[in-house]
Short mmCIF file of C-alpha atoms and ligand atoms in Angstrom, two decimals:
data_model
loop_
_atom_site.label_atom_id
_atom_site.label_comp_id
_atom_site.label_asym_id
_atom_site.label_seq_id
_atom_site.Cartn_x
_atom_site.Cartn_y
_atom_site.Cartn_z
CA MET A 1 14.15 368.19 86.82
CA SER A 2 13.19 365.40 84.47
CA PHE A 3 15.83 363.40 82.63
CA ARG A 4 14.61 361.98 79.36
CA THR A 5 16.73 359.32 77.74
CA LEU A 6 16.62 357.17 74.66
CA HIS A 7 15.05 354.49 76.81
CA ASP A 8 12.36 356.74 78.24
CA ARG A 9 9.68 354.80 76.47
CA GLY A 10 7.03 353.72 78.93
CA VAL A 11 3.55 353.02 77.66
CA ILE A 12 2.32 356.54 78.47
CA ALA A 13 5.19 358.08 76.50
CA ARG A 14 4.61 355.70 73.59
CA TYR A 15 0.80 355.86 73.45
CA ARG A 16 -0.06 359.16 75.11
CA ALA A 17 -2.60 360.10 72.41
CA PHE A 18 -4.67 356.99 73.15
CA LEU A 19 -4.63 357.23 76.94
CA PRO A 20 -6.59 359.34 79.44
CA VAL A 21 -3.67 361.63 80.33
CA THR A 22 -3.03 365.33 79.85
CA GLU A 23 0.11 367.46 79.72
CA THR A 24 -0.12 367.92 83.48
CA THR A 25 -0.58 364.27 84.46
CA PRO A 26 2.49 363.31 86.52
CA VAL A 27 3.85 360.29 84.66
CA VAL A 28 5.01 357.54 87.00
CA SER A 29 6.86 355.09 84.77
CA LEU A 30 9.56 352.43 84.87
CA ASN A 31 9.82 352.26 81.06
CA GLU A 32 7.35 349.38 80.95
CA GLY A 33 5.92 347.94 77.74
CA SER A 34 7.60 347.54 74.32
CA THR A 35 8.06 343.86 75.21
CA PRO A 36 9.40 341.40 72.66
CA LEU A 37 7.12 339.57 70.26
CA ILE A 38 9.10 336.39 69.72
CA HIS A 39 8.46 334.10 66.76
CA SER A 40 8.17 330.45 67.78
CA PRO A 41 9.28 328.15 64.96
CA LYS A 42 8.42 325.02 66.94
CA LEU A 43 4.90 326.07 67.85
CA SER A 44 4.38 327.27 64.28
CA ALA A 45 5.39 323.81 63.02
CA LYS A 46 2.95 322.17 65.43
CA VAL A 47 0.08 324.30 64.12
CA GLY A 48 1.14 323.72 60.50
CA ARG A 49 -0.61 325.04 57.36
CA ASN A 50 1.87 327.95 57.19
CA CYS A 51 0.57 329.41 60.43
CA GLN A 52 3.03 331.49 62.46
CA VAL A 53 2.98 331.62 66.24
CA PHE A 54 4.39 334.56 68.19
CA ILE A 55 4.96 334.85 71.93
CA LYS A 56 4.29 338.25 73.53
CA TYR A 57 6.76 338.02 76.40
CA GLU A 58 5.26 340.20 79.11
CA GLY A 59 7.59 338.79 81.75
CA LEU A 60 10.13 341.32 80.49
CA ASN A 61 8.27 344.23 82.04
CA PRO A 62 10.03 346.01 84.96
CA THR A 63 8.37 343.98 87.71
CA GLY A 64 8.19 340.84 85.60
CA SER A 65 4.57 340.88 84.48
CA PHE A 66 2.03 342.63 82.23
CA LYS A 67 0.58 344.39 85.27
CA ASP A 68 3.12 347.21 84.85
CA ARG A 69 1.27 348.50 81.76
CA GLY A 70 -1.87 349.18 83.73
CA MET A 71 -0.08 350.24 86.87
CA THR A 72 1.82 353.12 85.24
CA LEU A 73 -1.58 354.58 84.31
CA ALA A 74 -3.34 353.76 87.57
CA ILE A 75 -0.61 355.23 89.77
CA SER A 76 -0.08 358.28 87.55
CA LYS A 77 -3.81 359.05 87.64
CA ALA A 78 -4.06 358.37 91.36
CA VAL A 79 -1.22 360.81 92.01
CA GLU A 80 -2.86 363.35 89.68
CA ARG A 81 -6.03 363.10 91.80
CA GLY A 82 -4.00 363.68 94.95
CA ALA A 83 -3.90 360.14 96.36
CA GLN A 84 -1.46 359.54 99.20
CA ALA A 85 -2.14 355.82 99.35
CA VAL A 86 -3.24 352.98 97.06
CA ILE A 87 -4.61 349.54 97.81
CA CYS A 88 -5.10 346.35 95.83
CA ALA A 89 -6.06 342.73 96.24
CA SER A 90 -3.73 340.40 94.42
CA THR A 91 -2.62 336.92 93.55
CA GLY A 92 0.86 338.46 93.48
CA ASN A 93 1.64 340.28 90.26
CA THR A 94 -0.70 343.23 90.73
CA SER A 95 0.73 343.74 94.21
CA ALA A 96 4.29 343.65 92.90
CA ALA A 97 3.49 346.26 90.25
CA ALA A 98 1.45 348.45 92.60
CA ALA A 99 4.21 348.38 95.21
CA ALA A 100 6.92 349.31 92.69
CA TYR A 101 5.04 352.18 91.07
CA ALA A 102 3.84 353.47 94.46
CA ALA A 103 7.45 353.44 95.67
CA ARG A 104 8.45 355.49 92.65
CA ALA A 105 5.60 357.93 93.33
CA SER A 106 6.52 358.10 97.05
CA ILE A 107 3.03 357.10 98.17
CA THR A 108 1.86 354.32 100.47
CA CYS A 109 0.87 350.96 99.02
CA ILE A 110 -1.26 348.42 100.86
CA VAL A 111 -1.69 344.94 99.40
CA LEU A 112 -4.22 342.31 100.46
CA LEU A 113 -3.07 338.81 99.60
CA PRO A 114 -4.59 335.37 100.12
CA ALA A 115 -2.40 333.94 102.91
CA GLY A 116 -0.07 331.15 101.80
CA LYS A 117 -1.14 331.31 98.14
CA ILE A 118 1.35 333.81 96.74
CA SER A 119 4.56 332.64 95.09
CA PHE A 120 7.61 333.64 97.10
CA GLY A 121 9.07 335.78 94.32
CA LYS A 122 5.97 337.96 94.23
CA LEU A 123 5.74 338.21 98.02
CA ALA A 124 9.40 339.26 98.10
CA GLN A 125 8.65 341.99 95.56
CA ALA A 126 5.82 343.47 97.66
CA PHE A 127 8.13 343.66 100.68
CA VAL A 128 11.23 344.93 98.93
CA TYR A 129 9.28 347.68 97.17
CA GLY A 130 8.07 348.74 100.62
CA ALA A 131 4.36 347.85 100.60
CA LYS A 132 2.28 347.14 103.69
CA VAL A 133 1.50 343.48 103.19
CA VAL A 134 -1.70 342.08 104.69
CA ALA A 135 -2.30 338.34 104.26
CA ILE A 136 -5.98 337.52 104.70
CA ASP A 137 -7.52 334.29 105.80
CA GLY A 138 -9.41 333.98 102.51
CA ASN A 139 -8.89 333.82 98.76
CA PHE A 140 -8.38 336.51 96.10
CA ASP A 141 -12.11 337.04 95.68
CA ASP A 142 -12.49 337.76 99.40
CA ALA A 143 -9.55 340.18 99.21
CA LEU A 144 -11.05 342.03 96.24
CA ARG A 145 -14.41 342.34 98.03
CA LEU A 146 -12.65 343.89 101.03
CA VAL A 147 -10.65 346.26 98.82
CA ARG A 148 -13.85 347.47 97.11
CA GLU A 149 -15.42 348.11 100.53
CA ILE A 150 -12.36 349.95 101.87
CA GLY A 151 -12.13 352.04 98.68
CA GLU A 152 -15.69 353.26 99.20
CA THR A 153 -15.13 354.69 102.66
CA GLU A 154 -11.41 355.47 102.96
CA PRO A 155 -9.21 358.01 101.12
CA ILE A 156 -7.25 355.21 99.47
CA ALA A 157 -7.24 354.70 95.68
CA VAL A 158 -8.07 351.19 94.47
CA VAL A 159 -5.63 350.03 91.78
CA ASN A 160 -7.19 346.69 90.91
CA SER A 161 -8.51 346.34 87.36
CA ILE A 162 -11.95 347.55 88.53
CA ASN A 163 -10.12 350.88 88.21
CA PRO A 164 -10.62 351.71 84.49
CA ASP A 165 -7.16 353.29 84.23
CA ARG A 166 -5.68 349.81 84.57
CA LEU A 167 -7.34 348.41 81.45
CA GLN A 168 -6.47 351.58 79.54
CA GLY A 169 -2.80 350.93 80.20
CA GLN A 170 -3.03 347.23 79.48
CA LYS A 171 -4.66 347.76 76.06
CA THR A 172 -1.30 349.10 74.81
CA ALA A 173 -0.08 345.51 74.38
CA SER A 174 -2.52 345.16 71.46
CA PHE A 175 -1.21 348.38 69.94
CA GLU A 176 2.35 347.06 70.08
CA ILE A 177 1.36 343.78 68.43
CA ILE A 178 -0.51 345.56 65.62
CA GLU A 179 2.45 347.85 65.00
CA GLU A 180 4.91 344.97 64.99
CA LEU A 181 2.89 342.64 62.73
CA GLY A 182 1.52 345.45 60.53
CA ASP A 183 -2.02 344.35 61.42
CA ALA A 184 -3.83 342.53 64.20
CA PRO A 185 -3.12 338.80 64.37
CA ASP A 186 -5.78 336.30 63.30
CA VAL A 187 -5.89 334.63 66.69
CA HIS A 188 -4.95 335.88 70.15
CA ILE A 189 -4.57 333.43 73.02
CA LEU A 190 -4.16 334.37 76.66
CA PRO A 191 -4.64 333.14 80.21
CA VAL A 192 -7.70 334.40 82.09
CA GLY A 193 -7.96 335.05 85.83
CA ASN A 194 -9.76 338.20 86.89
CA ALA A 195 -10.42 338.70 83.15
CA GLY A 196 -9.06 342.24 82.97
CA ASN A 197 -6.34 341.46 80.47
CA ILE A 198 -8.49 339.73 77.83
CA SER A 199 -10.90 342.68 78.14
CA ALA A 200 -8.06 345.21 77.80
CA TYR A 201 -6.57 343.47 74.74
CA TRP A 202 -9.97 343.44 73.08
CA MET A 203 -10.42 347.14 73.87
CA GLY A 204 -7.05 347.85 72.26
CA TYR A 205 -7.84 345.82 69.15
CA GLU A 206 -11.26 347.47 68.75
CA GLU A 207 -9.76 350.91 69.22
CA PHE A 208 -7.05 350.53 66.57
CA LEU A 209 -9.52 348.94 64.14
CA GLY A 210 -11.86 351.88 64.66
CA LEU A 211 -8.99 354.28 63.95
CA GLY A 212 -8.00 352.42 60.77
CA ARG A 213 -4.67 351.37 62.27
CA SER A 214 -5.53 347.70 61.69
CA LYS A 215 -7.76 345.89 59.23
CA LYS A 216 -9.25 343.15 61.37
CA ASN A 217 -9.75 341.92 64.90
CA PRO A 218 -8.37 338.61 66.12
CA VAL A 219 -10.36 335.66 67.40
CA MET A 220 -9.87 335.81 71.18
CA LEU A 221 -9.22 332.52 72.95
CA GLY A 222 -9.03 332.63 76.76
CA PHE A 223 -7.85 329.79 78.98
CA GLN A 224 -8.66 329.32 82.65
CA ALA A 225 -7.12 326.76 85.00
CA ALA A 226 -9.48 323.79 85.28
CA GLY A 227 -9.91 324.21 89.05
CA SER A 228 -10.53 327.96 88.75
CA ALA A 229 -12.77 328.29 85.73
CA PRO A 230 -15.86 330.36 86.57
CA ILE A 231 -16.28 331.85 83.10
CA PHE A 232 -16.01 328.45 81.43
CA HIS A 233 -18.48 326.87 83.90
CA LYS A 234 -20.70 329.98 83.96
CA ARG A 235 -20.81 330.02 87.77
CA ILE A 236 -18.81 331.44 90.67
CA ILE A 237 -16.24 328.96 91.97
CA GLU A 238 -16.26 329.28 95.77
CA ALA A 239 -12.96 327.50 96.41
CA PRO A 240 -10.78 327.89 93.31
CA GLU A 241 -7.60 325.80 93.17
CA THR A 242 -4.71 325.58 90.72
CA VAL A 243 -0.93 325.36 90.66
CA ALA A 244 -1.13 328.58 88.64
CA THR A 245 -1.74 330.72 91.74
CA ALA A 246 -1.83 333.94 89.67
CA ILE A 247 -5.16 332.84 88.16
CA ARG A 248 -6.61 331.18 91.26
CA ILE A 249 -9.75 333.34 90.98
CA GLY A 250 -13.38 332.21 91.32
CA ASN A 251 -15.36 335.38 90.64
CA PRO A 252 -13.64 337.56 88.02
CA ALA A 253 -14.25 341.31 88.14
CA SER A 254 -14.30 341.68 84.33
CA TRP A 255 -16.45 338.59 83.67
CA ASP A 256 -18.96 340.39 81.42
CA LYS A 257 -16.30 342.22 79.45
CA ALA A 258 -14.45 338.96 78.83
CA ASN A 259 -17.62 337.28 77.60
CA GLU A 260 -18.21 340.20 75.27
CA ALA A 261 -14.67 339.98 73.84
CA ILE A 262 -15.07 336.26 73.28
CA ALA A 263 -18.52 336.56 71.71
CA LYS A 264 -17.77 339.56 69.47
CA SER A 265 -14.49 338.07 68.25
CA GLY A 266 -15.99 334.65 67.54
CA GLY A 267 -13.61 333.14 70.07
CA ALA A 268 -13.96 330.80 73.02
CA ILE A 269 -13.16 330.26 76.67
CA ASP A 270 -11.68 326.91 77.60
CA ILE A 271 -9.84 325.21 80.44
CA VAL A 272 -6.43 323.59 80.86
CA THR A 273 -5.47 321.25 83.68
CA ASP A 274 -2.59 321.87 86.07
CA ALA A 275 -0.71 319.00 84.42
CA GLU A 276 -1.17 320.59 80.99
CA ILE A 277 -0.05 323.97 82.36
CA LEU A 278 3.15 322.56 83.89
CA ALA A 279 3.93 320.51 80.79
CA ALA A 280 3.52 323.60 78.61
CA GLN A 281 5.70 325.66 80.95
CA TYR A 282 8.51 323.14 80.69
CA TRP A 283 8.02 322.67 76.96
CA LEU A 284 8.28 326.40 76.26
CA ALA A 285 11.38 326.86 78.40
CA SER A 286 13.20 323.78 77.10
CA ASN A 287 12.20 324.22 73.44
CA GLU A 288 12.09 327.96 72.89
CA GLY A 289 14.15 329.32 75.80
CA ILE A 290 11.24 331.24 77.27
CA PHE A 291 10.63 330.65 80.99
CA VAL A 292 7.21 331.81 82.13
CA GLU A 293 5.22 331.34 85.29
CA PRO A 294 2.49 328.66 85.35
CA ALA A 295 -0.44 331.05 84.76
CA SER A 296 1.28 332.33 81.63
CA ALA A 297 1.82 328.83 80.32
CA ALA A 298 -1.97 328.44 80.21
CA SER A 299 -1.93 330.21 76.85
CA ILE A 300 0.60 327.73 75.43
CA ALA A 301 -1.23 324.79 76.98
CA GLY A 302 -4.40 326.23 75.47
CA LEU A 303 -2.92 326.41 71.97
CA LEU A 304 -1.71 322.80 72.27
CA LYS A 305 -5.15 321.70 73.51
CA SER A 306 -6.82 323.43 70.56
CA LEU A 307 -4.60 321.38 68.23
CA ASP A 308 -5.54 318.04 69.81
CA PRO A 309 -8.73 316.40 68.50
CA ALA A 310 -8.86 314.10 71.55
CA SER A 311 -8.74 316.94 74.09
CA GLY A 312 -12.38 317.98 74.30
CA ARG A 313 -11.25 321.43 73.11
CA ALA A 314 -13.75 324.31 72.96
CA TYR A 315 -12.12 325.71 69.80
CA GLU A 316 -10.55 323.64 67.04
CA ALA A 317 -7.26 324.99 65.74
CA ASN A 318 -8.08 323.68 62.26
CA ARG A 319 -10.53 326.59 62.12
CA PHE A 320 -7.52 328.96 62.05
CA PRO A 321 -7.23 330.09 58.41
CA GLU A 322 -4.20 328.87 56.42
CA GLY A 323 -1.24 331.19 57.09
CA SER A 324 -2.77 332.60 60.28
CA LYS A 325 -0.73 334.71 62.65
CA ILE A 326 -1.33 333.54 66.20
CA VAL A 327 -0.16 335.50 69.24
CA CYS A 328 0.10 333.87 72.67
CA THR A 329 0.56 336.31 75.53
CA VAL A 330 2.76 334.93 78.27
CA THR A 331 1.96 337.22 81.15
CA GLY A 332 4.67 336.76 83.79
CA HIS A 333 8.29 335.69 84.22
CA GLY A 334 9.15 332.15 85.31
CA LEU A 335 11.49 333.42 88.02
CA LYS A 336 8.46 334.72 89.91
CA ASP A 337 7.76 331.19 91.07
CA PRO A 338 10.81 328.91 90.91
CA ASP A 339 9.38 326.64 93.63
CA VAL A 340 6.95 325.22 91.12
CA VAL A 341 9.78 323.72 89.06
CA LYS A 342 11.91 322.48 91.95
CA ASP A 343 11.19 318.83 91.10
CA LEU A 344 13.09 319.42 87.85
CA CYS A 345 16.12 320.58 89.81
CA GLY A 346 16.77 317.35 91.68
CA SER A 347 18.86 315.59 89.09
CA VAL A 348 22.19 317.41 89.40
CA ILE A 349 25.21 315.25 88.61
CA PRO A 350 27.56 315.24 91.61
CA ALA A 351 31.23 315.25 90.65
CA LYS A 352 34.74 315.77 91.98
CA ALA A 353 36.26 319.03 90.76
CA GLU A 354 38.35 317.16 88.18
CA ARG A 355 38.35 317.58 84.42
CA SER A 356 38.59 313.87 83.59
CA GLU A 357 35.70 312.94 85.87
CA ILE A 358 33.50 315.68 84.45
CA LEU A 359 34.24 314.62 80.86
CA ARG A 360 33.39 311.02 81.79
CA LEU A 361 30.13 312.07 83.49
CA ILE A 362 28.98 314.22 80.55
CA GLY A 363 29.79 311.41 78.12
CA GLN A 364 32.74 313.08 76.30
C1 AN7 B 401 0.88 335.96 85.38
O1 AN7 B 401 -1.95 339.84 90.27
O2 AN7 B 401 -5.08 338.90 89.24
O3 AN7 B 401 -7.33 337.81 83.68
O4 AN7 B 401 -3.81 339.93 91.38
O5 AN7 B 401 -0.60 337.39 87.32
O6 AN7 B 401 -6.30 340.08 83.79
O7 AN7 B 401 -6.61 338.74 85.86
C2 AN7 B 401 -3.01 338.33 88.25
C3 AN7 B 401 -3.48 337.81 87.09
C4 AN7 B 401 -2.51 335.98 84.04
C5 AN7 B 401 -4.68 336.84 84.68
N1 AN7 B 401 -1.21 335.77 84.20
O8 AN7 B 401 -4.95 338.11 84.16
C6 AN7 B 401 -3.15 339.62 90.37
C7 AN7 B 401 -3.85 338.94 89.26
C8 AN7 B 401 -0.57 336.23 85.28
C9 AN7 B 401 -1.27 336.94 86.26
C10 AN7 B 401 -3.25 336.66 84.96
C11 AN7 B 401 -2.65 337.14 86.11
P1 AN7 B 401 -6.39 338.73 84.38
#
């Protein structure tokens, strides 16, 4: 028996007509998607010229990242094809989503992670959702190579974004933005790791433009971490490094698709340093109340870099037309990786449990 409720609004339910599903596809959903598009007055003021900045807060998906949009599709289709097991390589968020949706579908999930390079929150998710967790002595790119090889010979469905169902699900974020703004934004900024998401957003924007549901496509601006920037440098990075472990990727699977999105949209790919990423993460949390993980803050750091003439930016924000609508996707929740902000947590004010002392200490 299936219980449908007011909240039964996963991305397959909302966008069924635009997705590769049929009446008989078994929908495996956790009511992902329909995430908030939050106006940022302070970022809008920084951009100026009547531009408006919106944050697409993907950390509010069921497992705390945008990966749930693609995973509902990938797991539903895998189950439809009779899969008993799925496998993925991951920097942490894909594995969390795969493990959750596989649990819901009652199938086995195997995740290959780069040992020691996954935030604890994400590792905890893989375990608590019941995945088999394999930590390899290698990086994400090695893990993805192994997953591709295993997928070719074994009866295990690969649910990385090389599986086209993943990008189909992820494109729904563009649909939501178009419906909320009444048209596509002028500029879309997002972090880039394996480059699936920028490719999926572009696919979604192109699709709705083709259907007459929007009137334009945005300029796509992608930001990689400076130590993990293969697309920016136009070469594979053998030993990628960054504090933003989610995007610690040296050989992105959707490299060509990302380049196409950037070229066709008149956009750019650029880099942000770890220091810029962490500063943007703190700025967004302490100024707008939105706590995102470091990889996600790359989009905010990227917008700030584009505003700064001294930054060596690849795209100048003064090219945004007057009154532009700018969307920054923030891809994952800050609570995924609290260790990264632990230095901020050292300055507690010790006090006796006494009203007068507390008032004195807080300057009242
Ligand atoms: C928070 O989970 O690749 O460019 O294995 O977790 O589509 O790869 C995560 C990627 C951005 C980059 N922000 O997106 C994985 C994984 C967060 C992420 C990205 C990731 P893509």
